[in-house]
Short mmCIF file of C-alpha atoms and ligand atoms in Angstrom, two decimals:
data_model
loop_
_atom_site.label_atom_id
_atom_site.label_comp_id
_atom_site.label_asym_id
_atom_site.label_seq_id
_atom_site.Cartn_x
_atom_site.Cartn_y
_atom_site.Cartn_z
CA MET A 50 -22.37 6.82 -11.51
CA LYS A 51 -23.80 3.93 -9.53
CA LEU A 52 -22.25 0.93 -7.83
CA ILE A 53 -23.25 -2.39 -9.44
CA LYS A 54 -23.83 -5.17 -6.95
CA HIS A 55 -23.93 -8.94 -7.31
CA PRO A 56 -25.75 -10.50 -9.12
CA ASP A 57 -25.25 -8.67 -12.41
CA ASP A 58 -23.95 -10.10 -15.69
CA ILE A 59 -21.45 -7.30 -16.20
CA LEU A 60 -19.53 -8.58 -13.17
CA LYS A 61 -18.97 -11.84 -15.07
CA GLN A 62 -17.88 -10.16 -18.29
CA LYS A 63 -14.27 -10.17 -19.53
CA LEU A 64 -13.68 -6.56 -20.52
CA GLU A 65 -11.86 -5.24 -23.58
CA ASP A 66 -8.84 -2.96 -23.60
CA PHE A 67 -9.46 0.71 -23.02
CA ASP A 68 -9.10 2.68 -26.26
CA PHE A 69 -7.66 6.18 -25.83
CA ASP A 70 -9.03 7.20 -29.25
CA GLN A 71 -12.63 7.08 -28.06
CA GLY A 72 -12.38 10.54 -26.55
CA ILE A 73 -13.41 9.55 -23.04
CA ASN A 74 -12.77 12.28 -20.47
CA LEU A 75 -10.34 10.46 -18.19
CA GLU A 76 -10.03 13.25 -15.62
CA GLU A 77 -13.75 13.19 -15.03
CA LEU A 78 -14.00 9.40 -15.07
CA GLU A 79 -11.18 9.11 -12.55
CA LYS A 80 -12.70 11.79 -10.31
CA ASN A 81 -16.15 10.18 -10.29
CA MET A 82 -14.88 6.67 -9.68
CA ILE A 83 -12.58 7.78 -6.87
CA SER A 84 -15.37 9.66 -5.09
CA LEU A 85 -17.67 6.65 -5.34
CA MET A 86 -14.90 4.35 -4.07
CA LEU A 87 -14.06 6.58 -1.12
CA GLU A 88 -17.64 7.26 -0.09
CA SER A 89 -18.25 3.49 -0.16
CA ASN A 90 -15.14 2.97 2.04
CA GLY A 91 -13.38 0.94 -0.65
CA ILE A 92 -9.72 0.82 -1.70
CA GLY A 93 -10.40 -0.34 -5.26
CA LEU A 94 -13.18 -0.08 -7.83
CA SER A 95 -13.26 -1.62 -11.31
CA ALA A 96 -14.94 -0.38 -14.49
CA ASN A 97 -17.60 -3.12 -14.54
CA GLN A 98 -18.53 -2.33 -10.92
CA VAL A 99 -19.84 0.99 -12.26
CA GLY A 100 -21.34 -0.48 -15.43
CA LEU A 101 -18.48 0.33 -17.83
CA ASP A 102 -16.98 -2.35 -20.07
CA LYS A 103 -13.35 -1.35 -20.64
CA ARG A 104 -10.21 -2.43 -18.79
CA PHE A 105 -9.44 0.05 -16.03
CA PHE A 106 -9.86 0.47 -12.31
CA VAL A 107 -9.10 2.97 -9.58
CA MET A 108 -7.23 2.14 -6.42
CA LYS A 109 -5.94 3.72 -3.25
CA LEU A 110 -2.51 2.64 -2.07
CA GLN A 111 -1.70 2.15 1.62
CA ASP A 112 0.80 5.03 1.43
CA PRO A 113 -1.27 8.01 2.64
CA ASN A 114 0.85 10.39 0.54
CA THR A 115 -0.19 8.83 -2.77
CA PRO A 116 -3.62 10.02 -3.90
CA PRO A 117 -5.94 7.36 -5.40
CA PHE A 118 -5.44 6.97 -9.16
CA ILE A 119 -6.75 5.28 -12.30
CA LEU A 120 -4.93 2.30 -13.86
CA ILE A 121 -5.67 1.60 -17.52
CA ASN A 122 -5.10 -1.73 -19.31
CA PRO A 123 -3.31 -3.14 -16.23
CA LYS A 124 -1.19 -6.30 -16.42
CA ILE A 125 0.83 -8.45 -14.05
CA LEU A 126 4.41 -8.82 -15.31
CA TRP A 127 5.65 -10.97 -12.46
CA ALA A 128 4.17 -12.59 -9.36
CA SER A 129 6.07 -14.04 -6.39
CA GLU A 130 5.87 -17.75 -5.70
CA GLN A 131 5.21 -16.89 -2.12
CA GLN A 132 1.51 -16.53 -1.44
CA SER A 133 -0.43 -15.07 1.44
CA GLU A 134 -3.99 -15.39 2.62
CA PHE A 135 -6.06 -12.44 3.76
CA GLU A 136 -9.73 -11.69 4.30
CA GLU A 137 -11.04 -9.64 1.36
CA GLY A 138 -14.18 -7.64 0.91
CA CYS A 139 -15.75 -6.31 -2.28
CA LEU A 140 -18.02 -3.31 -2.80
CA SER A 141 -20.26 -5.45 -5.04
CA PHE A 142 -20.77 -7.99 -2.21
CA PRO A 143 -21.71 -5.96 0.89
CA GLU A 144 -20.77 -7.53 4.24
CA LEU A 145 -19.12 -10.55 2.62
CA PHE A 146 -15.55 -11.29 3.70
CA ILE A 147 -13.60 -14.23 2.31
CA PRO A 148 -10.01 -15.33 2.99
CA VAL A 149 -8.32 -15.48 -0.44
CA LYS A 150 -4.83 -16.78 -1.22
CA ARG A 151 -2.80 -14.74 -3.71
CA PRO A 152 0.84 -14.09 -4.62
CA SER A 153 2.31 -11.75 -1.99
CA LYS A 154 4.31 -9.53 -4.34
CA ILE A 155 3.74 -8.52 -7.92
CA LYS A 156 5.33 -6.35 -10.56
CA VAL A 157 2.71 -4.65 -12.71
CA GLU A 158 2.30 -2.46 -15.73
CA TYR A 159 -0.50 -0.02 -16.49
CA ILE A 160 -1.14 3.16 -18.43
CA ASP A 161 -1.87 6.30 -16.45
CA LYS A 162 -4.33 9.03 -17.41
CA TYR A 163 -1.58 10.92 -19.23
CA LYS A 164 -0.94 7.84 -21.44
CA ASN A 165 2.37 7.05 -19.74
CA THR A 166 3.22 3.38 -19.32
CA CYS A 167 4.11 2.80 -15.67
CA ILE A 168 5.80 -0.19 -14.06
CA ILE A 169 5.58 -0.57 -10.29
CA GLU A 170 6.05 -3.23 -7.62
CA LEU A 171 3.31 -3.86 -5.11
CA ASN A 172 3.11 -5.88 -1.93
CA GLY A 173 0.82 -6.34 1.05
CA ILE A 174 -2.67 -4.89 0.72
CA ASP A 175 -1.68 -2.97 -2.43
CA SER A 176 -0.70 -6.17 -4.23
CA ARG A 177 -3.89 -7.88 -3.09
CA CYS A 178 -6.09 -4.98 -4.13
CA PHE A 179 -4.53 -4.80 -7.61
CA GLN A 180 -5.07 -8.54 -8.14
CA HIS A 181 -8.65 -8.38 -6.90
CA GLU A 182 -9.46 -5.48 -9.26
CA LEU A 183 -7.66 -7.09 -12.21
CA ASP A 184 -9.77 -10.22 -11.65
CA HIS A 185 -12.90 -8.05 -11.96
CA LEU A 186 -11.75 -6.94 -15.43
CA ASP A 187 -11.59 -10.63 -16.39
CA GLY A 188 -15.10 -11.22 -15.06
CA ILE A 189 -13.79 -13.02 -11.96
CA CYS A 190 -15.15 -12.19 -8.51
CA PHE A 191 -13.48 -13.14 -5.21
CA THR A 192 -16.24 -15.68 -4.64
CA ASP A 193 -14.77 -17.61 -7.63
CA LYS A 194 -11.34 -17.81 -5.98
CA VAL A 195 -12.17 -20.05 -3.02
CA SER A 196 -13.53 -23.54 -2.35
CA LYS A 197 -17.27 -24.11 -2.03
CA LEU A 198 -16.74 -24.81 1.67
CA LYS A 199 -14.95 -21.53 2.35
CA LEU A 200 -17.58 -19.66 0.39
CA ALA A 201 -20.40 -21.37 2.30
CA LEU A 202 -18.81 -20.41 5.63
CA ALA A 203 -18.36 -16.81 4.51
CA LEU A 204 -21.99 -16.60 3.32
CA LYS A 205 -23.19 -17.98 6.64
CA LYS A 206 -21.22 -15.32 8.52
CA GLN A 207 -22.57 -12.66 6.16
CA ARG A 208 -26.15 -13.66 6.93
CA LYS A 209 -25.42 -13.63 10.66
CA ASN A 210 -23.92 -10.13 10.45
CA ASN A 211 -26.85 -8.86 8.43
CA GLY A 212 -29.21 -10.23 11.04
CA ARG A 213 -27.34 -8.40 13.76
CA THR A 214 -27.29 -5.00 12.13
CA LYS A 215 -30.88 -4.94 10.94
CO1 LIG B 301 -14.36 -6.33 -5.80
#
């Protein structure tokens, strides 16, 4: 399993629902995606970021007692009117950090690897991470969520940082 980086058409693709009848080994898929996410220092990783075209992602909650897990066919049921802005990164865009505005709290539904439908509420970084990963499944990257000006500033900073570390 390999991390797909920008630019790649699969990152712009709207993915189809995951089909449990296709006999995909979910335990193994989850394990491989979580190891790749953790070794890349990420808190979320979507199917298309590893070249797969179905709707699922893995994420790691802020609560250290909850192990990272896979979320299949995820949906947002409710989003707060209140929004917050926070600097996001993305494993497919190394060294790029962009302040993105999103609803602060959300209520979501997903199917877990045992085919149970789960409904949970998320806030803070967890809420942000879920929304960022769900966007990936719709072919939307965080660079699409901000003005051209904000993106230009972030790209300039990215180039500066690259210059410093190389
Ligand atoms: Co991302």
